PDB file of C-alpha atoms in Angstrom:
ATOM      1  CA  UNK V   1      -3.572 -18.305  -4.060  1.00  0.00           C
ATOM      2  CA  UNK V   2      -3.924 -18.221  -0.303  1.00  0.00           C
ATOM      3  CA  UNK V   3      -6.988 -17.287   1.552  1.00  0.00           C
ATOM      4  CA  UNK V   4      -9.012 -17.539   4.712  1.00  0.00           C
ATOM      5  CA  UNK V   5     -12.491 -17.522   5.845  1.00  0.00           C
ATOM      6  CA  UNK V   6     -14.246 -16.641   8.741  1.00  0.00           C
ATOM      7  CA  UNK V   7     -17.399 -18.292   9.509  1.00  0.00           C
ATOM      8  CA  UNK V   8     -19.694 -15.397  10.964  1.00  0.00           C
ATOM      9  CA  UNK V   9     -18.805 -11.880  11.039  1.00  0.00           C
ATOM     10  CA  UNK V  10     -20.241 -11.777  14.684  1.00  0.00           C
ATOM     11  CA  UNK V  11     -20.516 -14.240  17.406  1.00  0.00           C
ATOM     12  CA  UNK V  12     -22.075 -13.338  20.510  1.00  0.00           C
ATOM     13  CA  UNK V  13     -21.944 -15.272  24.412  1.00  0.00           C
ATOM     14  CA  UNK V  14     -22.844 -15.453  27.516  1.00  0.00           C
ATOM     15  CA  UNK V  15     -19.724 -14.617  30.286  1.00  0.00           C
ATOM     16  CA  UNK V  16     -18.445 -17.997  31.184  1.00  0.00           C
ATOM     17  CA  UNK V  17     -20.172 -19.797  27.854  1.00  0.00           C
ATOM     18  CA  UNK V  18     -17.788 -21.481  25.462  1.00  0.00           C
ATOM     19  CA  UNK V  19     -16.204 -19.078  22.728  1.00  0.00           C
ATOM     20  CA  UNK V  20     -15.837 -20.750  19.549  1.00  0.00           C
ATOM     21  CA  UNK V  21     -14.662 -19.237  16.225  1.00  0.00           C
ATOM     22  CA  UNK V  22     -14.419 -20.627  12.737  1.00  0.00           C
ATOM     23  CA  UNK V  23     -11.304 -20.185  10.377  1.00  0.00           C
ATOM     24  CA  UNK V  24     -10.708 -22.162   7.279  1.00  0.00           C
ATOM     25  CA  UNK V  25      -8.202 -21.577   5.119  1.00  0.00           C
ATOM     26  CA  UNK V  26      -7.234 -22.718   1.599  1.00  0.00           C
ATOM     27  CA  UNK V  27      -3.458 -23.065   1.013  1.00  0.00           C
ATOM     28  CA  UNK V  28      -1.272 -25.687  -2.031  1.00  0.00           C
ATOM     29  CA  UNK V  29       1.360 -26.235   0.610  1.00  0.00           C
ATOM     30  CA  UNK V  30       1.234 -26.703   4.737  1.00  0.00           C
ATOM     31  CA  UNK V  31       0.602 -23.110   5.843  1.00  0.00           C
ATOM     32  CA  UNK V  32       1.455 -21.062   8.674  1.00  0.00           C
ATOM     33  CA  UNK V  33      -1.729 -19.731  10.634  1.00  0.00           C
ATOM     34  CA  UNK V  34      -2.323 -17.128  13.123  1.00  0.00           C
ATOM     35  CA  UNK V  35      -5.267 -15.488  15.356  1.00  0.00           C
ATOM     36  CA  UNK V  36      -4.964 -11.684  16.628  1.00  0.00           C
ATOM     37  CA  UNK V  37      -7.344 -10.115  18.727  1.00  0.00           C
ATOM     38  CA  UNK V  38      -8.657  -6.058  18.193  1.00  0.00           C
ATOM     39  CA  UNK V  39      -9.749  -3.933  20.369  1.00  0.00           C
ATOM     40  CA  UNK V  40     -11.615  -1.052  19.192  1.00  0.00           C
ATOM     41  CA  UNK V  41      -9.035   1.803  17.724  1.00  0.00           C
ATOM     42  CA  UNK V  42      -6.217  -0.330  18.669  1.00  0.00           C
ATOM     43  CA  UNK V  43      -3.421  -2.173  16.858  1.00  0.00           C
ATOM     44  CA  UNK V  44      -3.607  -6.419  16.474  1.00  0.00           C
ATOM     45  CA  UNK V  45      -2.376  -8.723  19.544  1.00  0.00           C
ATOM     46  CA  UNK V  46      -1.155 -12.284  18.105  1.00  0.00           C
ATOM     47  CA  UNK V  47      -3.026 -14.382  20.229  1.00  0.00           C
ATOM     48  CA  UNK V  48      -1.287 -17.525  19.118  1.00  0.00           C
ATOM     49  CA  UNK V  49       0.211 -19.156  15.699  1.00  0.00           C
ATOM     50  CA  UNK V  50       0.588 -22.815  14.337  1.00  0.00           C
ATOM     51  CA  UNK V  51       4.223 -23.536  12.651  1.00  0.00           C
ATOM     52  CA  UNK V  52       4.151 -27.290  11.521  1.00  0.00           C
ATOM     53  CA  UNK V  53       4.907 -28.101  15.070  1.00  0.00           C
ATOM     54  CA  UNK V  54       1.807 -29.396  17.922  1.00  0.00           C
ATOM     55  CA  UNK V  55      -1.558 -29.538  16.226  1.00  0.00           C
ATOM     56  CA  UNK V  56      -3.015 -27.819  19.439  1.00  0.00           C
ATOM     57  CA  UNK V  57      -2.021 -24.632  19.880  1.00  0.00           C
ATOM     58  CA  UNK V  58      -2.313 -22.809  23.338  1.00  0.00           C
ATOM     59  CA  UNK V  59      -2.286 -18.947  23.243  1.00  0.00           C
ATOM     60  CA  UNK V  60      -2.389 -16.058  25.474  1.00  0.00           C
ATOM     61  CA  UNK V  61      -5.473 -15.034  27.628  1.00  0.00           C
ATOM     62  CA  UNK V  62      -7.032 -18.848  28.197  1.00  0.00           C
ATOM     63  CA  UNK V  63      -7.282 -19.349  24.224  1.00  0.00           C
ATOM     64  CA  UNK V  64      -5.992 -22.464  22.102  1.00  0.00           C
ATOM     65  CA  UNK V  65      -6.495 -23.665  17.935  1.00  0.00           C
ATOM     66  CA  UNK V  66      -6.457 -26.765  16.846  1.00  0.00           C
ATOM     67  CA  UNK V  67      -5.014 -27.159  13.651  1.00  0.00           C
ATOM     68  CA  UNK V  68      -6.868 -29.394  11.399  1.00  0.00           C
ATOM     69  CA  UNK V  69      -5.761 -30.482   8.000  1.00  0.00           C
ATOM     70  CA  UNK V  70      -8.222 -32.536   6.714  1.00  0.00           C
ATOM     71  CA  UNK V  71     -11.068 -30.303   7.536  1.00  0.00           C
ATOM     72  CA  UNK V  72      -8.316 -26.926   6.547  1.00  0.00           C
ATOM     73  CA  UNK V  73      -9.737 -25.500   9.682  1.00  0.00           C
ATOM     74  CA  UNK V  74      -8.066 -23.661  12.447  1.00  0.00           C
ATOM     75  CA  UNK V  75     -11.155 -22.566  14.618  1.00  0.00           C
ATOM     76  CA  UNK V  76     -10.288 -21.220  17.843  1.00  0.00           C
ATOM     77  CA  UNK V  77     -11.857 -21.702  20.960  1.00  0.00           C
ATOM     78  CA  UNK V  78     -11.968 -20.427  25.145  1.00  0.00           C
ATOM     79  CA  UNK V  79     -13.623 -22.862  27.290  1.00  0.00           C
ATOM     80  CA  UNK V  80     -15.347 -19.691  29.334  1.00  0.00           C
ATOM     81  CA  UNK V  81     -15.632 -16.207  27.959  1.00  0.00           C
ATOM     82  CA  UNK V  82     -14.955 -12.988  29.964  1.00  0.00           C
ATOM     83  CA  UNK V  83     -16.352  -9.707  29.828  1.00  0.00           C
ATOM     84  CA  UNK V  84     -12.955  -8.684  28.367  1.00  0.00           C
ATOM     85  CA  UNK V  85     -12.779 -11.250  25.504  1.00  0.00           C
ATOM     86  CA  UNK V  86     -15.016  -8.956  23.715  1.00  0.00           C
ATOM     87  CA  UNK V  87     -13.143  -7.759  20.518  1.00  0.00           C
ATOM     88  CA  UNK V  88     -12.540  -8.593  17.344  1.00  0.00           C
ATOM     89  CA  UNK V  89     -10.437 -11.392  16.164  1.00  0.00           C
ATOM     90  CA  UNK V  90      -8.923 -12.204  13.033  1.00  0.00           C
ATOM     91  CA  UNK V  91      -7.648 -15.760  11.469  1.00  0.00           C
ATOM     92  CA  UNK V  92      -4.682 -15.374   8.764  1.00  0.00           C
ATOM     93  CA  UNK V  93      -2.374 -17.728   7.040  1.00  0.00           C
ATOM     94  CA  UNK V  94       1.061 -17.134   5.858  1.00  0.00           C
ATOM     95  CA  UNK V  95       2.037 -16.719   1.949  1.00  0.00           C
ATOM     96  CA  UNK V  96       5.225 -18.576   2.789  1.00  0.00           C
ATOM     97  CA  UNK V  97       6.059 -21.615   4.034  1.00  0.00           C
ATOM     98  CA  UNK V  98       9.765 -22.811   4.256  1.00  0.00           C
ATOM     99  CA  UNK V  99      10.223 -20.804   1.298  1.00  0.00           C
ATOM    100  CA  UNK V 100      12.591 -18.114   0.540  1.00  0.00           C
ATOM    101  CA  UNK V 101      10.454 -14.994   0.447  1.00  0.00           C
ATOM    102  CA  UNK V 102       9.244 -13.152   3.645  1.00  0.00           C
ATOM    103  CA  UNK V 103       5.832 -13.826   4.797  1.00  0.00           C
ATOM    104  CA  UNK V 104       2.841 -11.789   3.339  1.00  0.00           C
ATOM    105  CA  UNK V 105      -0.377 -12.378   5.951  1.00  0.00           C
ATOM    106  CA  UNK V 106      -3.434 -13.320   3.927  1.00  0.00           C
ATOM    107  CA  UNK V 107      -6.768 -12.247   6.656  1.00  0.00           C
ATOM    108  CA  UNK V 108     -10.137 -13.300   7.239  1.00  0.00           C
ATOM    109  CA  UNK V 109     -12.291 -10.449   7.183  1.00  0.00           C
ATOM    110  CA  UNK V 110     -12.649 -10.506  11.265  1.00  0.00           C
ATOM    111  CA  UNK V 111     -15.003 -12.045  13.633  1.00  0.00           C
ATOM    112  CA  UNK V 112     -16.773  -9.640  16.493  1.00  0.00           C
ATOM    113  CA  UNK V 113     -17.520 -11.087  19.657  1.00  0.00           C
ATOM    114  CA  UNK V 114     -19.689  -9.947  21.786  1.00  0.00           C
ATOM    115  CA  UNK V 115     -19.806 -11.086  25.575  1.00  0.00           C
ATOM    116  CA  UNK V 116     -23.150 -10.676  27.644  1.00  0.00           C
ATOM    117  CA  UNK V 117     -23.131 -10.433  31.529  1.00  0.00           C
TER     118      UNK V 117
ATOM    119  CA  UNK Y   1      10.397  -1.534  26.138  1.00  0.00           C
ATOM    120  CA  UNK Y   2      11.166  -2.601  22.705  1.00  0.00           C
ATOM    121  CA  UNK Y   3       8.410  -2.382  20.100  1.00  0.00           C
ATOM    122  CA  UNK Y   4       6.036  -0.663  17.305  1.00  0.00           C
ATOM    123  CA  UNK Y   5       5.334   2.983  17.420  1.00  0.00           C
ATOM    124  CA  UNK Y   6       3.118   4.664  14.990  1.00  0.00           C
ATOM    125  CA  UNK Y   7       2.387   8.444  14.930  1.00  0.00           C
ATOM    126  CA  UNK Y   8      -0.079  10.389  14.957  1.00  0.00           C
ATOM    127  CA  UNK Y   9      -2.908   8.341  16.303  1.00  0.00           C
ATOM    128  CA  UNK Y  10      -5.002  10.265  14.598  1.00  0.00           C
ATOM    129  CA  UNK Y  11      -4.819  12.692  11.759  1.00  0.00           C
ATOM    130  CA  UNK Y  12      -7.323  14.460   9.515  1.00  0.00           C
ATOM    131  CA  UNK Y  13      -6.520  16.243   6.442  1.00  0.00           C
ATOM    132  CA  UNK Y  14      -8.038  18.205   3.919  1.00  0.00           C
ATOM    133  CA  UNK Y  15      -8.856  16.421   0.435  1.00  0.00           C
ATOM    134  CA  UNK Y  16      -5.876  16.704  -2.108  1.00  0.00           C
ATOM    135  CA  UNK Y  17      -3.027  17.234   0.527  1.00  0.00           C
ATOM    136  CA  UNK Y  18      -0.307  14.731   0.855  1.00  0.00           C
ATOM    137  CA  UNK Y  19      -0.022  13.575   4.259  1.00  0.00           C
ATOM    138  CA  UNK Y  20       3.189  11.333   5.539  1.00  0.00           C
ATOM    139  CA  UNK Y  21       2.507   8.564   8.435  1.00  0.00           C
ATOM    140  CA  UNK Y  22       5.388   7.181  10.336  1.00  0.00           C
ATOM    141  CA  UNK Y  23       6.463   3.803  11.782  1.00  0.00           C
ATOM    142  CA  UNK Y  24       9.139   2.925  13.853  1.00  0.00           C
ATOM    143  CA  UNK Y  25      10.562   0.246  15.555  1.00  0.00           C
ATOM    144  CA  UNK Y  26      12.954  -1.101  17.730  1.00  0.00           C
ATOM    145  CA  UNK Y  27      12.777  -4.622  18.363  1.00  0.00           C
ATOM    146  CA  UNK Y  28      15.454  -5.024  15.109  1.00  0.00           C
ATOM    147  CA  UNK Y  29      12.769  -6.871  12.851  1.00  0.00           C
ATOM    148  CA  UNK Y  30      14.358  -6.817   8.916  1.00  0.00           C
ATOM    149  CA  UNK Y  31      10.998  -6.695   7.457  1.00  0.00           C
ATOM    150  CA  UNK Y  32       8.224  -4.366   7.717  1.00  0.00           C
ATOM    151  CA  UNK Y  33       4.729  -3.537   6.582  1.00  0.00           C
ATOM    152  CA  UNK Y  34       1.529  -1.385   5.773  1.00  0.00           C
ATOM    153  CA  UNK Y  35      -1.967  -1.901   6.060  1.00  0.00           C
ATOM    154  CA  UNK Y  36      -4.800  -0.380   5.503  1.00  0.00           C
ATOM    155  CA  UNK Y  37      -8.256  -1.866   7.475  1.00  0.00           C
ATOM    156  CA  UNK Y  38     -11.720  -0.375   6.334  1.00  0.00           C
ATOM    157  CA  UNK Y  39     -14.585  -2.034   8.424  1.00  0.00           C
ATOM    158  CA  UNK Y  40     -15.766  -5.600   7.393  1.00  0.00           C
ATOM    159  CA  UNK Y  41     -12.699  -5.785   5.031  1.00  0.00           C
ATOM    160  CA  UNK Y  42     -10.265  -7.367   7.067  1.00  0.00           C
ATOM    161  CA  UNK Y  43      -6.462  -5.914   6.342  1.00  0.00           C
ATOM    162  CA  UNK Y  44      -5.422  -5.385   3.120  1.00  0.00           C
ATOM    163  CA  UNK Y  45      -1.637  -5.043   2.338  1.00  0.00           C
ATOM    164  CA  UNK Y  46      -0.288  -1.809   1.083  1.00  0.00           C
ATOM    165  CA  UNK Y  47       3.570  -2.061   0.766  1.00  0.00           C
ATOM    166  CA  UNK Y  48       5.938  -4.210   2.395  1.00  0.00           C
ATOM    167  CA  UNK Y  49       9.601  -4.330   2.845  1.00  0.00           C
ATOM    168  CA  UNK Y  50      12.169  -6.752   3.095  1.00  0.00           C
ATOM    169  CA  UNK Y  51      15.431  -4.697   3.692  1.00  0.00           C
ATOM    170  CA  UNK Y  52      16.430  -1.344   3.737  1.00  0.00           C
ATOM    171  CA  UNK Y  53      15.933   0.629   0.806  1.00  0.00           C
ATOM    172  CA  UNK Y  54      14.217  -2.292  -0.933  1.00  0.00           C
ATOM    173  CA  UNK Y  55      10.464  -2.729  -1.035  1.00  0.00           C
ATOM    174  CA  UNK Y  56       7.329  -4.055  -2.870  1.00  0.00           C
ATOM    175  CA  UNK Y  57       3.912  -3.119  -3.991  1.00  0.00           C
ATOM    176  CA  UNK Y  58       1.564  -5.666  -1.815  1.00  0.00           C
ATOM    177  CA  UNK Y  59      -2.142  -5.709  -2.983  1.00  0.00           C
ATOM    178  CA  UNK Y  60      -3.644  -1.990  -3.097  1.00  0.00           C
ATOM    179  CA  UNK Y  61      -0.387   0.118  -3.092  1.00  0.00           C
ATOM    180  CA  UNK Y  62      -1.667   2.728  -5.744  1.00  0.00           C
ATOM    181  CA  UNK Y  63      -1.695   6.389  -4.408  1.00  0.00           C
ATOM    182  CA  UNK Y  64       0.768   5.302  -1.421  1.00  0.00           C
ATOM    183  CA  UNK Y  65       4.316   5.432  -1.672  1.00  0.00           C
ATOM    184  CA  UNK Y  66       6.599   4.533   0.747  1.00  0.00           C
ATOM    185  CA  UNK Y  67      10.406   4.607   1.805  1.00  0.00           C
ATOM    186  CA  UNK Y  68      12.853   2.592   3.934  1.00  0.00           C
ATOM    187  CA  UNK Y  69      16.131   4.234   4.355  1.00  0.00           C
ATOM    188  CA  UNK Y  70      16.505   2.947   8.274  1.00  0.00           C
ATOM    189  CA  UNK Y  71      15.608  -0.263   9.006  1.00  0.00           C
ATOM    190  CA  UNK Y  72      13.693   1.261  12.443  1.00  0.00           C
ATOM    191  CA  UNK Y  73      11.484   3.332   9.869  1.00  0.00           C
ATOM    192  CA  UNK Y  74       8.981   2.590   6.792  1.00  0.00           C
ATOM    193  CA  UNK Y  75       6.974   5.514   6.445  1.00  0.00           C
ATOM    194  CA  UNK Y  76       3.636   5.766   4.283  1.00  0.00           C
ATOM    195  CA  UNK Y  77       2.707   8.648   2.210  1.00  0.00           C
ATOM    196  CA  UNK Y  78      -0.802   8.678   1.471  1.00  0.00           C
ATOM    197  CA  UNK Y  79      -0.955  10.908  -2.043  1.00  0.00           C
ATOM    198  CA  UNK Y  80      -3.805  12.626  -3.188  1.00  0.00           C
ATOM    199  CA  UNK Y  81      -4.217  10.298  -5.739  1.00  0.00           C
ATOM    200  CA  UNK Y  82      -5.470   7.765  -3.450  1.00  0.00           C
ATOM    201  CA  UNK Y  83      -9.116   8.355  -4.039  1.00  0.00           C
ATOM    202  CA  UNK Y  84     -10.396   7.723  -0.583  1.00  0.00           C
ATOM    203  CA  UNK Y  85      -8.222   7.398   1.776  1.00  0.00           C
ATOM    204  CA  UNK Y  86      -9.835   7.677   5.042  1.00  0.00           C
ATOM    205  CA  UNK Y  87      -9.379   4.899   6.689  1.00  0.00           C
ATOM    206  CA  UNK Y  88      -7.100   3.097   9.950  1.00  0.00           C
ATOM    207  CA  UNK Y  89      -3.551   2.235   8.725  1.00  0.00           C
ATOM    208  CA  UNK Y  90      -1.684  -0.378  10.736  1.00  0.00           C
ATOM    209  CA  UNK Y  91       2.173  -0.866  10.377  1.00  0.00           C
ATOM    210  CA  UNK Y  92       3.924  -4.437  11.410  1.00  0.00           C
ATOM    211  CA  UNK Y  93       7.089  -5.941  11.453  1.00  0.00           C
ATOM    212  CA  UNK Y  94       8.747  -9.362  11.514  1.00  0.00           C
ATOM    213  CA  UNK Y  95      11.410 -11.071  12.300  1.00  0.00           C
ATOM    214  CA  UNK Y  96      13.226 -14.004  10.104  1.00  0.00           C
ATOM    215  CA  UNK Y  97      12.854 -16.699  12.415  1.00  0.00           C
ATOM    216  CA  UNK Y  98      10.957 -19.083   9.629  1.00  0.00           C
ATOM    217  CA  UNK Y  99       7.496 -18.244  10.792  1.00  0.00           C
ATOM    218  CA  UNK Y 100       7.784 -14.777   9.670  1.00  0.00           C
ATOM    219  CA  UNK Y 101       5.503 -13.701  12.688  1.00  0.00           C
ATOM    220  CA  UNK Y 102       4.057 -10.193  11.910  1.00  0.00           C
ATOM    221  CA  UNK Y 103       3.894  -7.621  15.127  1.00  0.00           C
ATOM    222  CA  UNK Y 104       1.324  -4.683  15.244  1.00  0.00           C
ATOM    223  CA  UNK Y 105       1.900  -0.979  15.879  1.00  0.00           C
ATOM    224  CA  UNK Y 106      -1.108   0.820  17.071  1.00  0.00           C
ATOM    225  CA  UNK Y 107      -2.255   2.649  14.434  1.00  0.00           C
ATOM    226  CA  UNK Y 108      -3.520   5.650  12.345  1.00  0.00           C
ATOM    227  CA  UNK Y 109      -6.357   6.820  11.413  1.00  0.00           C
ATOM    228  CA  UNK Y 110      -6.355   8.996   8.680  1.00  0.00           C
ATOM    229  CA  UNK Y 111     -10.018  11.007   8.430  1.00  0.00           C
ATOM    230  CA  UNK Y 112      -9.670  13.137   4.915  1.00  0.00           C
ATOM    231  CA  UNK Y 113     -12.151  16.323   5.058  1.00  0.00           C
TER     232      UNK Y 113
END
């Protein structure tokens, strides 16, 4: 079975600090992995995904994941928050990989970040 | 604009009443999906669906049922036999492009009084 963790359920910065959040992951075959961003009462944003291909991964809105297999991380990072970073953000891994079957998303239970002034 | 449209955005109901929420889409994804997100548990799957008028129990699917006679639609029916069902309920969709990438709708949520 498939399944991700989160490292802290909230993070909090400074604007223009370094955002960093932790995803690991346990998977028996190269996964797929993905970060979305929430805002409050709103649907999930993909941010960005890794698909066997670069181990750095650049996303939208100044964000990037390094994919890393010996450490089954996938922690995502902004070199310099903004007020509007703050949200919460979710790390998931796909069921399938090169297989047959569509994907089923496996999530981390979220990460809250909080961004002071 | 194509895209993920769930309605209502929100929607309260009175304990033991059925209530039907509806997804749509039209960005001509094959599969599509439910989830229900309760706060500090992440998103748990409730049904998903490969093609039309196939589809498959994901992980907490009892006391929803759901349908999928158009591929643009996979609505959820929330039965009173879900014992508590307030909660926000996110649709998605993918595409078969090998990474199966799941897209959002906005959401429901479903306040049961």
């Amino acid at each position: 079975a498939q399944s991700v963790t989160q490292l802290g359920s909230h993070v909090s910065v400074s604007e223009g600090a370094l955002v960093l959040l932790r995803c690991n992951y346990s998977s028996s075959v190269p996964p797929y992995l993905f970060w979305y961003v929430q805002y409050p009462n709103q649907g999930l944003q993909l941010l960005l995904k890794y698909t066997s291909a670069a181990t750095l991964v650049k996303g939208i809105n100044g964000f990037e994941a390094e994919f890393k297999k010996s450490e089954t991380s996938f922690h995502l990072t902004k070199p310099s928050a903004h007020m509007s970073d703050a949200a919460e953000y979710f790390c998931a891994v796909s069921k399938k990989a090169g297989g047959t079957s569509y994907g089923k998303l496996t999530f981390g239970q979220g990460t809250i970040l909080t961004v002071h002034p | 604009d194509g895209g993920i449209t769930q309605s209502p955005k929100y929607l309260f109901r009175k304990e033991g009443q059925n209530v039907t929420l509806s997804c749509e889409q039209n960005l001509n994804h094959d599969a599509m999906y439910w989830y229900r997100q309760d706060p500090g548990q992440g998103l748990r799957l409730i049904y998903y669906s490969q093609i039309v008028n196939d589809f498959q129990k994901g992980d907490i699917a009892e006391g929803y049922s759901v349908s999928r006679e158009k591929k643009e639609s996979f609505p959820l029916t929330v039965t009173s036999a879900q014992k508590n069902p307030t909660a926000f309920y996110l649709c998605a969709s993918s595409i078969s492009d090998g990474t199966d990438t799941q897209y959002f709708g906005p959401g429901t949520r479903l306040t049961v009084l």
